[in-house]
mmCIF file of C-alpha atoms in Angstrom:
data_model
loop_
_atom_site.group_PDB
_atom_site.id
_atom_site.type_symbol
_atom_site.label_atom_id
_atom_site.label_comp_id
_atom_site.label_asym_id
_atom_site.label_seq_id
_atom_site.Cartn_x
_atom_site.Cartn_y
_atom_site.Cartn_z
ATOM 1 C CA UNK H 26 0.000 0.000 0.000
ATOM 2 C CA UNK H 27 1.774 3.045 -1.056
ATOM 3 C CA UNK H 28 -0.356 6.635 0.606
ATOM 4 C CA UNK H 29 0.305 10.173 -1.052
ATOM 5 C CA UNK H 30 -0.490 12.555 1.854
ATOM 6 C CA UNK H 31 -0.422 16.433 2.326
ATOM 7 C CA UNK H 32 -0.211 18.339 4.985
ATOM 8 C CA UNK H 33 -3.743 20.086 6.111
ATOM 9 C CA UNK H 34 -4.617 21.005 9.769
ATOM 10 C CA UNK H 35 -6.480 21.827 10.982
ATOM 11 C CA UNK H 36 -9.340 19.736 9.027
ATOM 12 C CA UNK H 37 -12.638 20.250 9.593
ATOM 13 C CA UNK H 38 -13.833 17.186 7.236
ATOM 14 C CA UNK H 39 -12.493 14.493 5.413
ATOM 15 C CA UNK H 40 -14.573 12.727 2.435
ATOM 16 C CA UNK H 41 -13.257 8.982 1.894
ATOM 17 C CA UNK H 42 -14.213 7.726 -1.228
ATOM 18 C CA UNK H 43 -13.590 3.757 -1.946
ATOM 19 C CA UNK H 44 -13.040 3.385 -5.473
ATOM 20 C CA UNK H 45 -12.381 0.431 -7.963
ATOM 21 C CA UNK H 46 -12.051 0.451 -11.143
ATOM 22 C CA UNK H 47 -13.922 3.888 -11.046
ATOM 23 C CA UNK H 48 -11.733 5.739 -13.746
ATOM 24 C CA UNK H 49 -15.219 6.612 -16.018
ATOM 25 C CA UNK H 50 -17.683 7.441 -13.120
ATOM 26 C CA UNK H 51 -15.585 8.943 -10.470
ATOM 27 C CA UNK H 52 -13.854 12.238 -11.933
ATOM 28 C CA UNK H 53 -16.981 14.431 -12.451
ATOM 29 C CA UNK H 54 -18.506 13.618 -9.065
ATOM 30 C CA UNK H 55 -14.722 14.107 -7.345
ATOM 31 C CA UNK H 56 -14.523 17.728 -9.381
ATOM 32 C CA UNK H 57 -18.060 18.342 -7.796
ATOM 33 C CA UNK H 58 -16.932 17.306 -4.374
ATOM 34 C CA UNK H 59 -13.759 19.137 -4.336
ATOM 35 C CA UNK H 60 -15.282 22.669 -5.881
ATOM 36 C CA UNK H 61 -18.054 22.122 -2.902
ATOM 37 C CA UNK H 62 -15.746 21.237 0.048
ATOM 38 C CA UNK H 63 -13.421 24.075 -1.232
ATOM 39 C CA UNK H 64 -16.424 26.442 -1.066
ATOM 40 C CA UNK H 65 -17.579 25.490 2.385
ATOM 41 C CA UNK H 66 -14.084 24.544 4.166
ATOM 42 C CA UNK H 67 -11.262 26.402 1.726
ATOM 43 C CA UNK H 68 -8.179 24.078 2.840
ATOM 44 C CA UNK H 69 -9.793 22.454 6.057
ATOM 45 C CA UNK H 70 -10.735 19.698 4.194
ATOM 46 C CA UNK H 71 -9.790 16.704 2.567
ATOM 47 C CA UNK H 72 -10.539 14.090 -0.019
ATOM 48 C CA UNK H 73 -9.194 10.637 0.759
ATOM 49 C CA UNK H 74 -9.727 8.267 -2.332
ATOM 50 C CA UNK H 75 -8.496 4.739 -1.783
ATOM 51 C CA UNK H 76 -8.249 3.112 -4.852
ATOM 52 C CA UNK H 77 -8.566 -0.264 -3.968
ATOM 53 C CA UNK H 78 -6.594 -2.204 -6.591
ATOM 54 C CA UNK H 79 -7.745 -0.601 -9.631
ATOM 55 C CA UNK H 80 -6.819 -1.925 -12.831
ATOM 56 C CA UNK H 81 -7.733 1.015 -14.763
ATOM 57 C CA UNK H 82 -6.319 4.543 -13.775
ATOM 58 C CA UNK H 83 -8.672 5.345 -11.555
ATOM 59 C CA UNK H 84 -5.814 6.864 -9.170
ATOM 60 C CA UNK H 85 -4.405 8.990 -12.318
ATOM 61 C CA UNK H 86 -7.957 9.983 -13.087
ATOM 62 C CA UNK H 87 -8.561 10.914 -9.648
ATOM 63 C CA UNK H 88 -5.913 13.255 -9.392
ATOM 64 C CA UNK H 89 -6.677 14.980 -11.832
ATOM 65 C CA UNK H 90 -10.413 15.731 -11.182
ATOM 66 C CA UNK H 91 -8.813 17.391 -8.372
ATOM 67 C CA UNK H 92 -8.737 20.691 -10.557
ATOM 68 C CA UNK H 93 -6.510 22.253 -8.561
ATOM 69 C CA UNK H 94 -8.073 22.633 -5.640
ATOM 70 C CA UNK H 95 -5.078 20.547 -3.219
ATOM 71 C CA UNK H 96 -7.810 18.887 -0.996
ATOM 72 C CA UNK H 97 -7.710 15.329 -3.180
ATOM 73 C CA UNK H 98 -4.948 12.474 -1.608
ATOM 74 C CA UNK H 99 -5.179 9.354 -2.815
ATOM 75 C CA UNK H 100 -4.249 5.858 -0.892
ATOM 76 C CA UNK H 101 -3.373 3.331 -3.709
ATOM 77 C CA UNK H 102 -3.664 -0.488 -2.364
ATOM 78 C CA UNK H 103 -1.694 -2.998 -4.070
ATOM 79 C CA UNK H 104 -4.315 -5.124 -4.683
ATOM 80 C CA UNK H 105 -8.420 -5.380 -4.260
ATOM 81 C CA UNK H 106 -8.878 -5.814 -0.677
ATOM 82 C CA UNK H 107 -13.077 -5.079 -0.511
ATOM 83 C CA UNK H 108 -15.076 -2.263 -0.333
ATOM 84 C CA UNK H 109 -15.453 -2.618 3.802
ATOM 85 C CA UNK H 110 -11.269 -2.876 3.766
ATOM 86 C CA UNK H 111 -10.856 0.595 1.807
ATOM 87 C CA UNK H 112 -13.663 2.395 3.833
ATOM 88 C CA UNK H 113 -11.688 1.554 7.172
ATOM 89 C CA UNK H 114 -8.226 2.437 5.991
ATOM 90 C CA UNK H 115 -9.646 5.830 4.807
ATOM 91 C CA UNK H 116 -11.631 6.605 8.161
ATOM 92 C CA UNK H 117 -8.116 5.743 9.859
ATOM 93 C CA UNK H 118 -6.202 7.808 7.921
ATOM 94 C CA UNK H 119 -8.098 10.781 8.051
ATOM 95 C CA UNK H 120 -7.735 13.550 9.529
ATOM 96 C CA UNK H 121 -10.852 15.289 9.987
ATOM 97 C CA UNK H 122 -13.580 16.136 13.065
ATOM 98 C CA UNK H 123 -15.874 15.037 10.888
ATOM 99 C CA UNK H 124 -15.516 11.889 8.245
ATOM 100 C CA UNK H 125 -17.911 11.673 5.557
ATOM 101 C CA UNK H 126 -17.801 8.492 3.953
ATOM 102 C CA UNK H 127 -19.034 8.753 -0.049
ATOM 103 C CA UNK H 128 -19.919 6.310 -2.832
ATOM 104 C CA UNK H 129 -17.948 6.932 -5.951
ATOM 105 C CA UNK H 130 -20.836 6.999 -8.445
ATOM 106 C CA UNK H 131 -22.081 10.057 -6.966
ATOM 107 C CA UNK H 132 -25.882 8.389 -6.435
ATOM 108 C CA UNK H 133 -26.156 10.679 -3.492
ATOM 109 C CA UNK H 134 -26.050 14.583 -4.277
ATOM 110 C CA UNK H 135 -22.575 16.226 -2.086
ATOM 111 C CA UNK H 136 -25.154 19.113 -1.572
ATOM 112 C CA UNK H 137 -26.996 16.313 0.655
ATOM 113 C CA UNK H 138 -24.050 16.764 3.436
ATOM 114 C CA UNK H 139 -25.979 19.694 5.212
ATOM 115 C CA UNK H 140 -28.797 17.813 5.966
ATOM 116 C CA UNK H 141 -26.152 15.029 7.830
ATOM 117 C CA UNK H 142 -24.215 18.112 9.314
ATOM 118 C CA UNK H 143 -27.075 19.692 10.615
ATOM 119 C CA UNK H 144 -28.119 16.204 12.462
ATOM 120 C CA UNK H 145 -24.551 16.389 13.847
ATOM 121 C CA UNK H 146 -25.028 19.511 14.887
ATOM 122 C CA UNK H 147 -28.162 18.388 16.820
ATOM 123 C CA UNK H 148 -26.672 15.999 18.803
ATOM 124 C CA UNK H 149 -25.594 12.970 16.727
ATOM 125 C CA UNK H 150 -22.879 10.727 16.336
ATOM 126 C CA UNK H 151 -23.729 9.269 12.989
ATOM 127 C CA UNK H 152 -26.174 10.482 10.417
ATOM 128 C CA UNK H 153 -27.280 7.773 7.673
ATOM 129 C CA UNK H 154 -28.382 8.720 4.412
ATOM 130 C CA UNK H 155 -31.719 7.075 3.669
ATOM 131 C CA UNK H 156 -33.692 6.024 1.113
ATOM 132 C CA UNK H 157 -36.114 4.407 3.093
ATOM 133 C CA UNK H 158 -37.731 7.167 4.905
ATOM 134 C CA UNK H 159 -39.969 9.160 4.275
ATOM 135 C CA UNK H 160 -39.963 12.625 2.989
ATOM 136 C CA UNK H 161 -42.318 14.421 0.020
ATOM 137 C CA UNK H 162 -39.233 16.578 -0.456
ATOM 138 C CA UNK H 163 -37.014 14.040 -1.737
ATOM 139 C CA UNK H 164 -36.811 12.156 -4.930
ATOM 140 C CA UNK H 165 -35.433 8.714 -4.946
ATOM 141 C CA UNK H 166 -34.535 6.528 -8.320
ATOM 142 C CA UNK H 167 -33.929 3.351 -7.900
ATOM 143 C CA UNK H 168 -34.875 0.479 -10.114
ATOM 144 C CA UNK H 169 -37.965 -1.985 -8.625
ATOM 145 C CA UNK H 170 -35.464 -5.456 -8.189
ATOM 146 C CA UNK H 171 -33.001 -3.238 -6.078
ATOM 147 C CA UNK H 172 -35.702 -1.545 -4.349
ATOM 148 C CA UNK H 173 -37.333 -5.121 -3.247
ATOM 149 C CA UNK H 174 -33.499 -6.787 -2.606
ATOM 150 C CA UNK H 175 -32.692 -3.707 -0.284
ATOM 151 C CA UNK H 176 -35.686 -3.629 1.708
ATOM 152 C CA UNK H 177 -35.863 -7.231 2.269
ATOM 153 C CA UNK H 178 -32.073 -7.103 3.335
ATOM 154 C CA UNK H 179 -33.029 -4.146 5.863
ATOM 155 C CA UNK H 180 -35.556 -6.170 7.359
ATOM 156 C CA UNK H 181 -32.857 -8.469 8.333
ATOM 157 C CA UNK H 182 -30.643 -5.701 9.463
ATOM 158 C CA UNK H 183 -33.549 -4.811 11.749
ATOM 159 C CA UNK H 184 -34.266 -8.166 13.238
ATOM 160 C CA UNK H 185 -30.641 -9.414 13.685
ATOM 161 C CA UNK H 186 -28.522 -6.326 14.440
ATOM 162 C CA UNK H 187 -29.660 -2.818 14.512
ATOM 163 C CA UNK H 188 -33.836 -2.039 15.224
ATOM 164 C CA UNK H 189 -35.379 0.948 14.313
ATOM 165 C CA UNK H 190 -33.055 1.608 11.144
ATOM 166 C CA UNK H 191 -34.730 1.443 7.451
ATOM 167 C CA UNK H 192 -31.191 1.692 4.800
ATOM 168 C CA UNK H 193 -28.062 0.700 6.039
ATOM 169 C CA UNK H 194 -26.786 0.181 2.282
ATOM 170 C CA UNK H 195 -26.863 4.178 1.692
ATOM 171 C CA UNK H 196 -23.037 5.180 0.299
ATOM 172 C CA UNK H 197 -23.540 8.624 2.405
ATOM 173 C CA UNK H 198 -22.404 8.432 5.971
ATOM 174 C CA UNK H 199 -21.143 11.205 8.442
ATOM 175 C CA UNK H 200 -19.259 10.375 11.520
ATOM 176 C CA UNK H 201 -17.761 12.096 14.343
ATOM 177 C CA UNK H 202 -14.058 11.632 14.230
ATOM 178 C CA UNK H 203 -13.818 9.803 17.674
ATOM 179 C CA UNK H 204 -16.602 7.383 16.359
ATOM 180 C CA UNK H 205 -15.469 6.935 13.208
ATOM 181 C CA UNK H 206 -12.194 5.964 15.037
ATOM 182 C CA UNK H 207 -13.843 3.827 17.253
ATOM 183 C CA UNK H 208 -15.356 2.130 14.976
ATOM 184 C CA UNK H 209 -13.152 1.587 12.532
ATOM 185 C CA UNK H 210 -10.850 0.259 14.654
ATOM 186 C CA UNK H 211 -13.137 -2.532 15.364
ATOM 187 C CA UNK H 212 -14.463 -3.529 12.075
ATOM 188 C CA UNK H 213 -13.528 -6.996 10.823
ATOM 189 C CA UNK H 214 -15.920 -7.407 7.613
ATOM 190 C CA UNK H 215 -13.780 -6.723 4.030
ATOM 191 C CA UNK H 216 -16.875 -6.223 1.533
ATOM 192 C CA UNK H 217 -20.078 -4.895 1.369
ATOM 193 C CA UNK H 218 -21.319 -5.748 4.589
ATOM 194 C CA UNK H 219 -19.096 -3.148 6.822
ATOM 195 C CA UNK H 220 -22.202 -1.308 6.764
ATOM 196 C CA UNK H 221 -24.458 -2.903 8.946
ATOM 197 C CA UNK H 222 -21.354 -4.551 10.850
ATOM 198 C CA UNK H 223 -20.352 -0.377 11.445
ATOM 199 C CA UNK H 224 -23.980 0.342 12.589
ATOM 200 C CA UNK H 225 -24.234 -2.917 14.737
ATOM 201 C CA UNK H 226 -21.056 -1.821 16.680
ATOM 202 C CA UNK H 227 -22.410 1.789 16.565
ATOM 203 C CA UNK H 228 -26.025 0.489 18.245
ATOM 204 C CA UNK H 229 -24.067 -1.745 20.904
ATOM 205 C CA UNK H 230 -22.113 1.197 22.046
ATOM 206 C CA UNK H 231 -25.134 3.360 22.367
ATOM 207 C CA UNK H 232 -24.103 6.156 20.061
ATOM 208 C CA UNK H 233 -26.726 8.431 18.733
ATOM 209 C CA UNK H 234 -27.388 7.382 15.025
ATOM 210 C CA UNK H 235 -30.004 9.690 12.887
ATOM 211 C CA UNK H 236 -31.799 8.496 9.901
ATOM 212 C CA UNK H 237 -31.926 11.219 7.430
ATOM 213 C CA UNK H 238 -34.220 11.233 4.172
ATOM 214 C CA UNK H 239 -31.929 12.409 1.312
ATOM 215 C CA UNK H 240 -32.358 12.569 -3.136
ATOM 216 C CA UNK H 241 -30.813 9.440 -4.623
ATOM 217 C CA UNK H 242 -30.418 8.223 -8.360
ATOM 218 C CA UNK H 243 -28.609 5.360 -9.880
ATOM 219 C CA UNK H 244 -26.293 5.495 -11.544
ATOM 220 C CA UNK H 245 -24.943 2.517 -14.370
ATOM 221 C CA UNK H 246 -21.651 0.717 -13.921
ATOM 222 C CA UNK H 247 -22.247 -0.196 -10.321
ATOM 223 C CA UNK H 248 -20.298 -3.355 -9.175
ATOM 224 C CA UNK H 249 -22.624 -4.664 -7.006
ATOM 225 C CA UNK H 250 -24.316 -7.717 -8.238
ATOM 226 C CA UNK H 251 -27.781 -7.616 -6.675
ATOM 227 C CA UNK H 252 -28.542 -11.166 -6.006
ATOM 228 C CA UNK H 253 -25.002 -12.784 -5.314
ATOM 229 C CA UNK H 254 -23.763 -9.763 -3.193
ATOM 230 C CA UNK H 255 -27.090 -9.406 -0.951
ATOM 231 C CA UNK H 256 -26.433 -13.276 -0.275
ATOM 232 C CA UNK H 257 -22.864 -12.328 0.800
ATOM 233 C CA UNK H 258 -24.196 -9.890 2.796
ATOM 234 C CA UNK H 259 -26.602 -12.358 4.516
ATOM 235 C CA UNK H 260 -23.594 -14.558 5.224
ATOM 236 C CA UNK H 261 -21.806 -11.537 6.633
ATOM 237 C CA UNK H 262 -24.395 -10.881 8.905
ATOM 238 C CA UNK H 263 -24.457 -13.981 10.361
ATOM 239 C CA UNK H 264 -20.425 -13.668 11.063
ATOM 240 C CA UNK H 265 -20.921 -10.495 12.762
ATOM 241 C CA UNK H 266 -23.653 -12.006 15.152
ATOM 242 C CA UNK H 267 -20.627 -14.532 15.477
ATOM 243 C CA UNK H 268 -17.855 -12.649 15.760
ATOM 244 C CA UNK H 269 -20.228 -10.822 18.880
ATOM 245 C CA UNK H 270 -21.084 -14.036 20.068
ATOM 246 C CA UNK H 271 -17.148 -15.078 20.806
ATOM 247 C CA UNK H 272 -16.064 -11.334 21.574
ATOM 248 C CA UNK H 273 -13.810 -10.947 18.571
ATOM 249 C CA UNK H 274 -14.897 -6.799 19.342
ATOM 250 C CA UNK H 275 -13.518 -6.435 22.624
ATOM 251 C CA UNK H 276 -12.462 -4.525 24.047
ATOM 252 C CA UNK H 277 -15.449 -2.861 23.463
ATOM 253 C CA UNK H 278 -17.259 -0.954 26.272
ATOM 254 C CA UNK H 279 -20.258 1.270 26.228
ATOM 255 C CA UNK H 280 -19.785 5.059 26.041
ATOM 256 C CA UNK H 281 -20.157 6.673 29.555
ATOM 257 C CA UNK H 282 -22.739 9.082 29.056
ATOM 258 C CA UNK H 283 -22.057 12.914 29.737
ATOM 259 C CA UNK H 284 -22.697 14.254 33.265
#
């Protein structure tokens, strides 16, 4: 793993983006992120994008959707190491108070970050993108087999690992930086299913996590295959109830709360 760092402090947010094999989709949405985070933060931010084993020049690409604005690094891994594996080395190597974890298609709007920041700002520790709840002001498009796959997948997530929340799937995720680090540094599952593994952790430690309504289109060329990766994702859960079952987490205590 070779990383390509600059120096930026103080940061007030990083944005990790996971990317593989993203050399078509990713520049545009990076240019947009970068011009945006410029606009709100000027140099107190940063753009992690961990290329994770590309074969294409996604890394090359990346840098130069940067357009100049010095906030993009880029963590090159040697060789594919799953989607779950590139989110956590990002969150680690970040830098900011706030860590804003981003798919690389862009499905989810950057201008869709106030809406997270403001449930920071209220009180939380994580605020989750959703697609699943409900709000007239927000326009989801998704095709019908993903919609049915997802929710049927989130009805697991509820019953085995984390009640009460609707889309844990949602590539849009802010984090306090002493949560992200917290749990980071305990997750265990490489691919897709980090997500609920994240949340499950998040739940058990009793951290605030807000559901927040946001737009959402897809977008072609995703590498998720539907039907094979949900049943991965199944499987993971089942290793995370595991891994919990044997304490492969600890240590892992509850957070005292304030006062």
């Amino acid at each position: 793993m070779t990383i390509a760092t600059s120096e930026q402090s103080p940061i007030q947010l990083s944005v990790i983006i996971p990317a593989y094999n993203e050399a078509y989709r990713l520049p545009s949405y990076l240019t947009t992120v970068a011009g945006y985070m410029y606009a709100m933060y000027g140099a107190e931010a940063e753009i992690i994008v961990v290329d994770d084993g590309s074969h294409d020049a996604t890394a090359d690409e990346a840098v130069k959707a940067d357009n100049g604005s010095g906030l993009v690094r880029i963590i090159k891994l040697e060789h594919n190491m799953g989607k779950g594996c590139a989110v956590k080395i990002g969150m680690l190597a970040a830098k900011g108070r706030l860590r804003l974890f981003v798919d690389a298609d862009g499905a989810t709007p950057i201008a869709e970050y106030q809406k997270l920041l403001s449930a920071i700002d209220s009180g939380a520790d994580i605020a989750l993108a959703s697609r699943a709840v409900r709000d007239d002001s927000r326009v989801v498009d998704s095709k019908l087999s993903r919609k049915i796959i997802g929710t049927c997948f989130n009805m697991l997530v509820r019953t085995l690992m984390v009640p009460g929340i609707r889309d844990t799937q949602c590539g849009f995720k802010l984090f306090r930086d002493d949560v992200a680090e917290r749990l980071f540094g305990l997750q265990r599952i490489p691919g897709f299913g980090f997500d609920p593994e994240v949340l499950f952790l998040a739940y058990k430690l009793k951290h605030r996590i807000d559901e927040i309504p946001v737009n959402w289109k897809d977008v072609p060329g995703s590498k998720v295959n539907v039907l094979d990766d949900s049943m991965r994702m199944f499987f993971d859960l089942l290793r995370i109830r595991w891994y919990w079952k044997i304490g492969a987490y600890r240590p892992l205590r509850p957070r005292k709360e304030n006062g």
